Structures are given as structure tokens and as C-alpha cells.
Coordinates of N, CA, C and O and ligand atoms in Angstrom, one line a residue:
M238 N -21.9 -0.9 39.1 CA -21.5 -2.3 38.9 C -21.8 -2.9 37.6 O -20.9 -3.4 36.8
K239 N -23.0 -2.7 37.2 CA -23.5 -3.3 35.9 C -22.7 -2.8 34.7 O -22.4 -3.5 33.7
A240 N -22.4 -1.5 34.8 CA -21.8 -0.8 33.6 C -20.5 -1.5 33.2 O -20.2 -1.6 32.0
S241 N -19.7 -2.1 34.1 CA -18.4 -2.7 33.7 C -18.6 -3.9 32.8 O -17.8 -4.2 32.0
F242 N -19.8 -4.6 33.0 CA -20.0 -5.7 32.1 C -20.2 -5.3 30.7 O -19.9 -6.0 29.7
L243 N -20.7 -4.1 30.5 CA -21.0 -3.6 29.2 C -19.7 -3.0 28.5 O -19.6 -3.1 27.3
L244 N -18.9 -2.5 29.4 CA -17.7 -1.8 28.8 C -16.7 -2.7 28.1 O -16.1 -2.4 27.1
V245 N -16.5 -3.9 28.7 CA -15.6 -4.8 28.1 C -15.9 -5.2 26.7 O -15.0 -5.0 25.8
P246 N -17.1 -5.7 26.4 CA -17.4 -6.0 25.0 C -17.4 -4.8 24.1 O -16.9 -4.9 22.9
L247 N -17.8 -3.6 24.6 CA -17.7 -2.4 23.8 C -16.3 -2.1 23.4 O -16.0 -1.8 22.3
A248 N -15.4 -2.2 24.4 CA -14.0 -1.9 24.1 C -13.4 -2.8 23.1 O -12.7 -2.4 22.2
A249 N -13.8 -4.1 23.2 CA -13.3 -5.1 22.3 C -13.8 -4.8 20.9 O -13.1 -4.9 19.9
F250 N -15.1 -4.4 20.8 CA -15.7 -4.1 19.5 C -15.0 -2.9 18.9 O -14.6 -2.9 17.7
L251 N -14.8 -1.9 19.7 CA -14.2 -0.6 19.1 C -12.8 -0.9 18.6 O -12.3 -0.5 17.6
N252 N -12.1 -1.7 19.4 CA -10.7 -2.1 19.1 C -10.6 -2.8 17.8 O -9.8 -2.4 16.9
T253 N -11.4 -3.8 17.6 CA -11.3 -4.6 16.3 C -11.7 -3.7 15.1 O -11.1 -3.8 14.1
S254 N -12.8 -2.9 15.3 CA -13.2 -2.1 14.2 C -12.2 -1.1 13.8 O -12.0 -0.8 12.6
L255 N -11.5 -0.5 14.8 CA -10.5 0.5 14.5 C -9.3 -0.2 13.8 O -8.7 0.3 12.8
V256 N -8.9 -1.3 14.3 CA -7.7 -2.0 13.7 C -8.1 -2.4 12.3 O -7.3 -2.2 11.4
H257 N -9.3 -2.8 12.0 CA -9.7 -3.2 10.7 C -9.7 -2.0 9.7 O -9.1 -2.0 8.7
A258 N -10.2 -0.9 10.2 CA -10.3 0.3 9.4 C -8.9 0.8 9.0 O -8.7 1.3 7.9
A259 N -7.9 0.5 9.8 CA -6.5 1.0 9.5 C -5.7 0.0 8.7 O -4.7 0.3 8.2
G260 N -6.3 -1.2 8.5 CA -5.5 -2.3 7.9 C -4.5 -2.9 8.8 O -4.1 -2.2 9.8
D261 N -4.0 -4.1 8.6 CA -3.1 -4.7 9.5 C -1.7 -4.6 8.9 O -1.3 -5.3 8.0
A262 N -1.0 -3.6 9.5 CA 0.4 -3.3 8.9 C 1.3 -4.5 9.1 O 2.2 -4.6 8.2
E263 N 1.2 -5.3 10.1 CA 2.1 -6.4 10.3 C 1.9 -7.5 9.2 O 2.8 -8.0 8.6
N264 N 0.6 -7.8 8.9 CA 0.3 -8.7 7.8 C 0.8 -8.0 6.5 O 1.3 -8.7 5.6
G265 N 0.7 -6.7 6.4 CA 1.1 -6.0 5.2 C 2.6 -6.1 5.0 O 3.1 -6.3 3.9
R266 N 3.3 -6.1 6.1 CA 4.8 -6.2 6.1 C 5.2 -7.6 5.5 O 6.0 -7.8 4.7
L267 N 4.4 -8.6 6.1 CA 4.7 -10.0 5.6 C 4.4 -10.2 4.1 O 5.1 -10.8 3.4
Q268 N 3.2 -9.6 3.7 CA 2.9 -9.6 2.3 C 3.9 -9.0 1.5 O 4.3 -9.5 0.4
Y269 N 4.4 -7.8 1.9 CA 5.4 -7.1 1.2 C 6.7 -7.9 1.0 O 7.3 -8.0 -0.1
M270 N 7.1 -8.6 2.1 CA 8.3 -9.4 2.1 C 8.2 -10.6 1.1 O 9.1 -11.0 0.5
S271 N 6.9 -11.1 1.0 CA 6.8 -12.3 0.2 C 6.4 -11.9 -1.3 O 6.7 -12.6 -2.2
R272 N 5.8 -10.7 -1.5 CA 5.3 -10.5 -2.8 C 6.0 -9.3 -3.6 O 6.0 -9.3 -4.8
C273 N 6.5 -8.4 -2.8 CA 7.0 -7.1 -3.5 C 8.5 -7.1 -3.6 O 9.0 -6.4 -4.5
I274 N 9.2 -7.8 -2.7 CA 10.7 -7.5 -2.7 C 11.4 -8.2 -3.9 O 12.6 -7.9 -4.0
A275 N 10.7 -8.9 -4.7 CA 11.4 -9.4 -5.9 C 11.7 -8.2 -6.8 O 12.7 -8.2 -7.5
C276 N 11.0 -7.1 -6.7 CA 11.2 -5.9 -7.5 C 11.4 -4.6 -6.7 O 11.8 -3.6 -7.3
H277 N 11.0 -4.6 -5.4 CA 11.1 -3.4 -4.7 C 11.8 -3.5 -3.3 O 11.9 -4.6 -2.8
S278 N 12.3 -2.4 -2.8 CA 12.7 -2.4 -1.4 C 12.2 -1.0 -0.9 O 11.8 -0.1 -1.7
I279 N 12.3 -0.8 0.4 CA 11.8 0.4 1.0 C 12.8 1.6 0.6 O 12.4 2.7 0.3
D280 N 14.1 1.3 0.7 CA 15.0 2.4 0.6 C 15.8 2.4 -0.7 O 16.5 3.4 -0.9
V281 N 15.8 1.4 -1.5 CA 16.7 1.3 -2.7 C 15.8 1.0 -3.9 O 15.0 0.0 -3.8
S282 N 15.9 1.7 -5.0 CA 15.2 1.3 -6.2 C 15.9 0.1 -6.8 O 17.1 0.0 -6.9
L283 N 15.1 -0.9 -7.2 CA 15.6 -2.1 -7.9 C 14.9 -2.1 -9.2 O 15.0 -1.1 -9.9
A284 N 14.2 -3.2 -9.6 CA 13.4 -3.2 -10.8 C 12.3 -2.2 -10.7 O 11.8 -1.6 -11.7
G285 N 11.8 -2.0 -9.4 CA 10.8 -1.0 -9.2 C 11.3 0.0 -8.2 O 12.4 -0.2 -7.6
P286 N 10.6 1.2 -8.1 CA 11.1 2.3 -7.3 C 11.1 2.0 -5.8 O 10.3 1.2 -5.4
A287 N 12.0 2.7 -5.1 CA 12.0 2.6 -3.6 C 10.7 3.1 -3.1 O 10.1 4.0 -3.6
H288 N 10.3 2.5 -1.9 CA 8.9 2.9 -1.4 C 8.9 3.8 -0.2 O 7.8 4.1 0.2
R289 N 10.0 4.2 0.3 CA 9.9 5.0 1.5 C 9.2 6.3 1.1 O 9.5 7.0 0.2
G290 N 8.2 6.7 1.9 CA 7.4 7.9 1.7 C 6.5 7.9 0.6 O 5.9 8.9 0.2
V291 N 6.2 6.7 0.0 CA 5.3 6.6 -1.2 C 3.9 7.1 -0.9 O 3.2 7.7 -1.7
F292 N 3.5 6.7 0.4 CA 2.1 7.1 0.8 C 2.1 8.7 0.9 O 2.8 9.3 1.6
G293 N 1.2 9.3 0.1 CA 1.1 10.8 0.1 C 1.9 11.4 -1.0 O 1.8 12.6 -1.2
A294 N 2.8 10.6 -1.6 CA 3.7 11.2 -2.7 C 2.9 11.2 -4.0 O 2.0 10.5 -4.2
K295 N 3.5 12.0 -4.9 CA 3.0 12.0 -6.3 C 3.6 10.7 -7.0 O 4.7 10.4 -6.8
A296 N 2.8 10.1 -7.8 CA 3.2 8.9 -8.5 C 4.4 9.3 -9.4 O 4.5 10.4 -10.0
G297 N 5.4 8.4 -9.5 CA 6.5 8.6 -10.4 C 7.5 9.7 -9.9 O 8.2 10.3 -10.7
S298 N 7.7 9.8 -8.6 CA 8.5 10.9 -8.1 C 9.8 10.5 -7.4 O 10.5 11.3 -6.8
V299 N 10.2 9.2 -7.5 CA 11.4 8.8 -6.9 C 12.6 9.2 -7.8 O 12.6 8.7 -9.0
A300 N 13.5 10.0 -7.3 CA 14.5 10.6 -8.2 C 15.4 9.5 -8.7 O 15.8 8.6 -8.0
G301 N 15.7 9.5 -10.0 CA 16.6 8.6 -10.6 C 16.0 7.3 -11.1 O 16.7 6.5 -11.8
F302 N 14.7 7.0 -10.7 CA 14.1 5.8 -11.2 C 13.5 6.0 -12.6 O 12.9 7.0 -12.9
D303 N 13.8 5.0 -13.4 CA 13.3 5.1 -14.8 C 11.9 4.6 -15.0 O 11.6 3.5 -15.4
Y304 N 11.0 5.5 -14.7 CA 9.5 5.2 -14.8 C 9.1 5.1 -16.2 O 9.7 5.7 -17.1
S305 N 7.9 4.4 -16.4 CA 7.3 4.5 -17.7 C 6.8 5.9 -17.9 O 6.4 6.6 -16.9
P306 N 6.7 6.4 -19.1 CA 6.1 7.7 -19.4 C 4.7 7.8 -18.8 O 4.3 8.9 -18.2
A307 N 4.0 6.7 -18.9 CA 2.6 6.7 -18.4 C 2.5 7.0 -16.9 O 1.7 7.9 -16.5
L308 N 3.3 6.4 -16.1 CA 3.3 6.6 -14.7 C 3.8 8.0 -14.4 O 3.2 8.7 -13.5
R309 N 4.9 8.4 -15.0 CA 5.5 9.7 -14.7 C 4.6 10.8 -15.0 O 4.5 11.8 -14.3
K310 N 3.8 10.7 -16.1 CA 2.9 11.8 -16.5 C 1.6 11.8 -15.8 O 0.8 12.7 -16.0
S311 N 1.3 10.7 -15.1 CA 0.0 10.6 -14.4 C 0.0 11.7 -13.3 O 1.0 12.1 -12.8
K312 N -1.2 12.1 -13.0 CA -1.3 13.1 -11.9 C -1.8 12.5 -10.6 O -2.3 13.1 -9.7
V313 N -1.5 11.2 -10.5 CA -2.0 10.4 -9.3 C -1.2 10.8 -8.1 O 0.0 11.0 -8.1
I314 N -1.9 11.0 -7.0 CA -1.3 11.1 -5.6 C -1.6 9.7 -4.9 O -2.7 9.3 -4.9
W315 N -0.6 9.1 -4.3 CA -0.8 7.8 -3.7 C -1.5 8.0 -2.3 O -0.9 8.5 -1.4
N316 N -2.7 7.4 -2.3 CA -3.4 7.4 -1.0 C -4.1 6.0 -0.9 O -3.9 5.2 -1.8
E317 N -5.0 5.8 0.1 CA -5.6 4.5 0.2 C -6.3 4.1 -1.1 O -6.2 2.9 -1.5
R318 N -7.1 5.0 -1.7 CA -7.9 4.7 -2.8 C -7.1 4.4 -4.0 O -7.3 3.4 -4.7
T319 N -6.1 5.3 -4.3 CA -5.3 5.1 -5.6 C -4.4 3.9 -5.4 O -4.2 3.2 -6.4
L320 N -3.8 3.7 -4.3 CA -2.9 2.5 -4.1 C -3.8 1.2 -4.3 O -3.3 0.2 -4.9
D321 N -5.0 1.2 -3.8 CA -5.8 0.1 -3.9 C -6.1 -0.2 -5.4 O -6.0 -1.4 -5.8
Q322 N -6.5 0.8 -6.1 CA -6.8 0.6 -7.5 C -5.5 0.2 -8.3 O -5.6 -0.7 -9.2
W323 N -4.4 0.8 -8.0 CA -3.1 0.4 -8.6 C -2.8 -1.1 -8.3 O -2.5 -1.8 -9.3
L324 N -2.8 -1.5 -7.1 CA -2.4 -2.9 -6.7 C -3.4 -3.9 -7.3 O -3.1 -5.0 -7.6
R325 N -4.7 -3.5 -7.4 CA -5.7 -4.4 -7.9 C -5.5 -4.7 -9.4 O -5.6 -5.8 -9.9
N326 N -5.2 -3.6 -10.2 CA -5.0 -3.8 -11.6 C -4.2 -2.5 -12.2 O -4.8 -1.6 -12.6
P327 N -2.9 -2.6 -12.1 CA -2.1 -1.4 -12.5 C -2.4 -0.9 -13.9 O -2.5 0.3 -14.1
E328 N -2.5 -1.9 -14.8 CA -2.7 -1.5 -16.2 C -4.1 -0.8 -16.5 O -4.2 0.1 -17.3
Q329 N -5.1 -1.3 -15.7 CA -6.4 -0.6 -15.9 C -6.3 0.8 -15.3 O -7.0 1.7 -15.8
F330 N -5.6 0.9 -14.2 CA -5.6 2.2 -13.5 C -4.7 3.2 -14.2 O -5.1 4.4 -14.4
I331 N -3.5 2.8 -14.7 CA -2.6 3.7 -15.5 C -2.2 3.0 -16.7 O -1.1 2.3 -16.7
P332 N -3.0 3.0 -17.8 CA -2.6 2.3 -19.0 C -1.2 2.7 -19.5 O -0.9 3.9 -19.6
G333 N -0.4 1.7 -19.9 CA 0.9 2.0 -20.4 C 2.0 1.9 -19.3 O 3.2 2.0 -19.6
Q334 N 1.6 1.6 -18.1 CA 2.6 1.5 -17.0 C 3.4 0.2 -17.2 O 3.1 -0.6 -18.1
K335 N 4.4 0.0 -16.3 CA 5.2 -1.2 -16.6 C 5.4 -2.1 -15.3 O 6.4 -2.8 -15.2
M336 N 4.5 -2.1 -14.4 CA 4.6 -3.0 -13.3 C 3.7 -4.3 -13.6 O 2.5 -4.2 -13.7
G337 N 4.4 -5.4 -13.8 CA 3.7 -6.6 -14.2 C 3.3 -7.4 -13.0 O 3.7 -8.6 -12.9
Y338 N 2.5 -6.8 -12.1 CA 2.2 -7.6 -10.9 C 0.9 -7.0 -10.3 O 0.7 -5.7 -10.4
S339 N 0.0 -7.8 -9.7 CA -1.2 -7.3 -9.1 C -1.5 -8.1 -7.9 O -1.0 -9.2 -7.7
V340 N -2.4 -7.6 -7.0 CA -2.8 -8.3 -5.8 C -4.3 -8.4 -5.8 O -5.0 -7.4 -5.7
S341 N -4.8 -9.7 -6.0 CA -6.2 -9.8 -6.2 C -7.1 -9.7 -4.9 O -8.2 -9.4 -4.9
D342 N -6.4 -10.0 -3.7 CA -7.2 -10.1 -2.5 C -7.3 -8.7 -1.8 O -6.3 -8.1 -1.5
A343 N -8.5 -8.2 -1.6 CA -8.8 -6.9 -1.1 C -8.2 -6.7 0.3 O -7.6 -5.6 0.6
K344 N -8.3 -7.7 1.1 CA -7.7 -7.5 2.5 C -6.2 -7.4 2.4 O -5.6 -6.6 3.2
N345 N -5.6 -8.2 1.6 CA -4.1 -8.1 1.5 C -3.7 -6.7 0.9 O -2.7 -6.2 1.4
R346 N -4.5 -6.2 0.0 CA -4.2 -4.9 -0.5 C -4.3 -3.8 0.6 O -3.4 -3.0 0.8
E347 N -5.3 -3.9 1.4 CA -5.5 -3.0 2.5 C -4.4 -3.1 3.5 O -3.9 -2.1 4.0
D348 N -3.9 -4.3 3.8 CA -2.8 -4.5 4.7 C -1.5 -4.0 4.1 O -0.7 -3.4 4.9
L349 N -1.3 -4.2 2.9 CA -0.1 -3.7 2.2 C 0.0 -2.2 2.3 O 1.0 -1.6 2.5
I350 N -1.2 -1.6 2.1 CA -1.2 -0.1 2.1 C -1.0 0.4 3.5 O -0.2 1.4 3.7
A351 N -1.5 -0.3 4.5 CA -1.3 0.1 5.9 C 0.2 0.0 6.2 O 0.8 0.8 6.9
Y352 N 0.9 -1.0 5.7 CA 2.3 -1.2 5.9 C 3.1 0.0 5.2 O 3.9 0.6 5.8
L353 N 2.8 0.2 3.9 CA 3.5 1.3 3.2 C 3.3 2.7 3.9 O 4.3 3.5 4.0
K354 N 2.1 2.8 4.5 CA 1.9 4.1 5.3 C 2.8 4.3 6.5 O 3.1 5.4 6.8
T355 N 3.3 3.1 7.0 CA 4.2 3.2 8.2 C 5.6 3.6 7.7 O 6.4 4.0 8.5
Q356 N 5.9 3.5 6.4 CA 7.3 3.7 5.9 C 7.5 5.1 5.5 O 7.6 5.4 4.3
T357 N 7.4 6.0 6.5 CA 7.5 7.4 6.2 C 8.9 7.9 5.9 O 9.8 7.2 6.3
R358 N 9.0 9.1 5.4 CA 10.4 9.6 5.2 C 11.0 9.9 6.5 O 10.4 10.3 7.4
R359 N 12.4 9.7 6.5 CA 13.1 9.9 7.8 C 13.6 11.3 7.8 O 13.8 11.9 6.8
Ligands
HEC13 C1 7.7 -7.8 -11.2 C2 8.2 -6.6 -10.5 C3 7.3 -5.9 -9.5 C4 6.7 -6.5 -8.5 C5 6.6 -7.9 -8.0 C6 6.0 -5.4 -7.8 N1 6.3 -4.2 -8.5 FE1 5.6 -2.4 -7.9 N2 6.5 -1.5 -9.6 C7 7.3 -2.2 -10.5 C8 7.7 -1.3 -11.5 C9 8.6 -1.7 -12.7 C10 7.2 -0.1 -11.2 C11 7.3 1.2 -12.0 C12 6.1 1.2 -13.0 C13 6.1 2.3 -14.1 O1 7.1 3.0 -14.2 O2 5.2 2.3 -14.9 C14 6.4 -0.2 -10.0 C15 5.8 0.8 -9.3 C16 5.1 0.7 -8.1 C17 4.5 1.7 -7.4 C18 4.5 3.2 -7.8 C19 5.6 3.9 -7.1 C20 5.9 5.3 -7.4 O3 7.0 5.8 -7.1 O4 5.0 6.0 -8.0 C21 3.9 1.2 -6.3 C22 3.2 2.0 -5.2 C23 4.2 -0.2 -6.3 N3 4.9 -0.5 -7.4 C24 3.8 -1.1 -5.3 C25 4.1 -2.5 -5.3 C26 3.7 -3.4 -4.2 C27 3.0 -3.0 -2.9 C28 4.1 -4.6 -4.6 C29 3.9 -5.9 -3.9 C30 2.5 -6.3 -3.7 C31 4.7 -4.5 -5.9 N4 4.7 -3.2 -6.3 C32 5.2 -5.5 -6.7 C33 7.6 -3.6 -10.4 C34 7.1 -4.5 -9.5

């Protein structure tokens, strides 16, 4: 009998900590729609390269996109850590790059990354 009283808060705790660890992809999608689509889309390159499959890809690998030499020559693989550094301060992370935009809020960066992670190759 008593155990069930303990299980509910434990489940709630585990649930929120897991959700947090993964980032909130829905907030990430909203962030993407308001902040990134001026230059990016998931499937078509605009002023910035298309983003489908970017998580796990080598930087500068979207065919046909005119990258800066700095980004193209970088040996960066996009993962949670590198995307976070890029979005926080692209020029500090890859000097000579040409994305004139950054995201100062750490939680928003985490959520954006969680969203990009869901946009896998079809
Ligand atoms: C003002 C236009 C602009 C905005 C806004 C912008 N970007 Fe970019 N982004 C670019 C450009 C241009 C590049 C290519 C940079 C280069 O070649 O050095 C780029 C490159 C990238 C890359 C590297 C992709 C690859 O193929 O290696 C990622 C990841 C990225 N942007 C994410 C984002 C996210 C997420 C947002 C929204 C928070 C965002 N960008 C907003 C212009 C923009």
C-alpha cells in the first residue's frame, strides 16, 4: 500500500529530469520558426544551408550550398556540444564563418538542438 505513495512523485521526478536532459523539441520548433527561418529551412537552402540531418553531420556538408571557406574547412561534427558552441557565438567557435546570428539563452539553445535532432534524413 505505502509504496504507491512513493512511486507517483518518483515517476514525476524521473519524467521531468528526462525531458530536461533531452531538451524541449516543441519549444525548439517554436524558436526555430521565430528565429531561424529568416535564413534557414529544414529542406531547402536559403541564405543559410538546409537543416535536415544536420545533427550528426559534418559541418559544411549540404551539397550546393555556398559555405564560407572557414566552415567548409572546419573538422566539426554537429552534436549537442558543437551546436551549442556554434549557436552561442558562431564567430568565436569558427572564426571567419558567415552566420550573423546567435542565441544567448542556454535553454533556448538546448531546445533548438533537441528540435534539429528530430529532423533526421528521410
Ligand atoms: C541572418 C541569417 C541567419 C540566421 C537568422 C540563422 N542562420 Fe544559421 N547559418 C547562416 C549562414 C549564412 C550559414 C552558413 C555559415 C558559413 O558558411 O560560414 C549558417 C549555418 C548554420 C549551421 C551550420 C550548418 C551546416 O550545414 O554545417 C547551423 C547548424 C545553423 N546555421 C543553425 C542556425 C539556427 C539553429 C538558427 C536559428 C537560431 C540560425 N542558424 C539562424 C545564416 C543564418
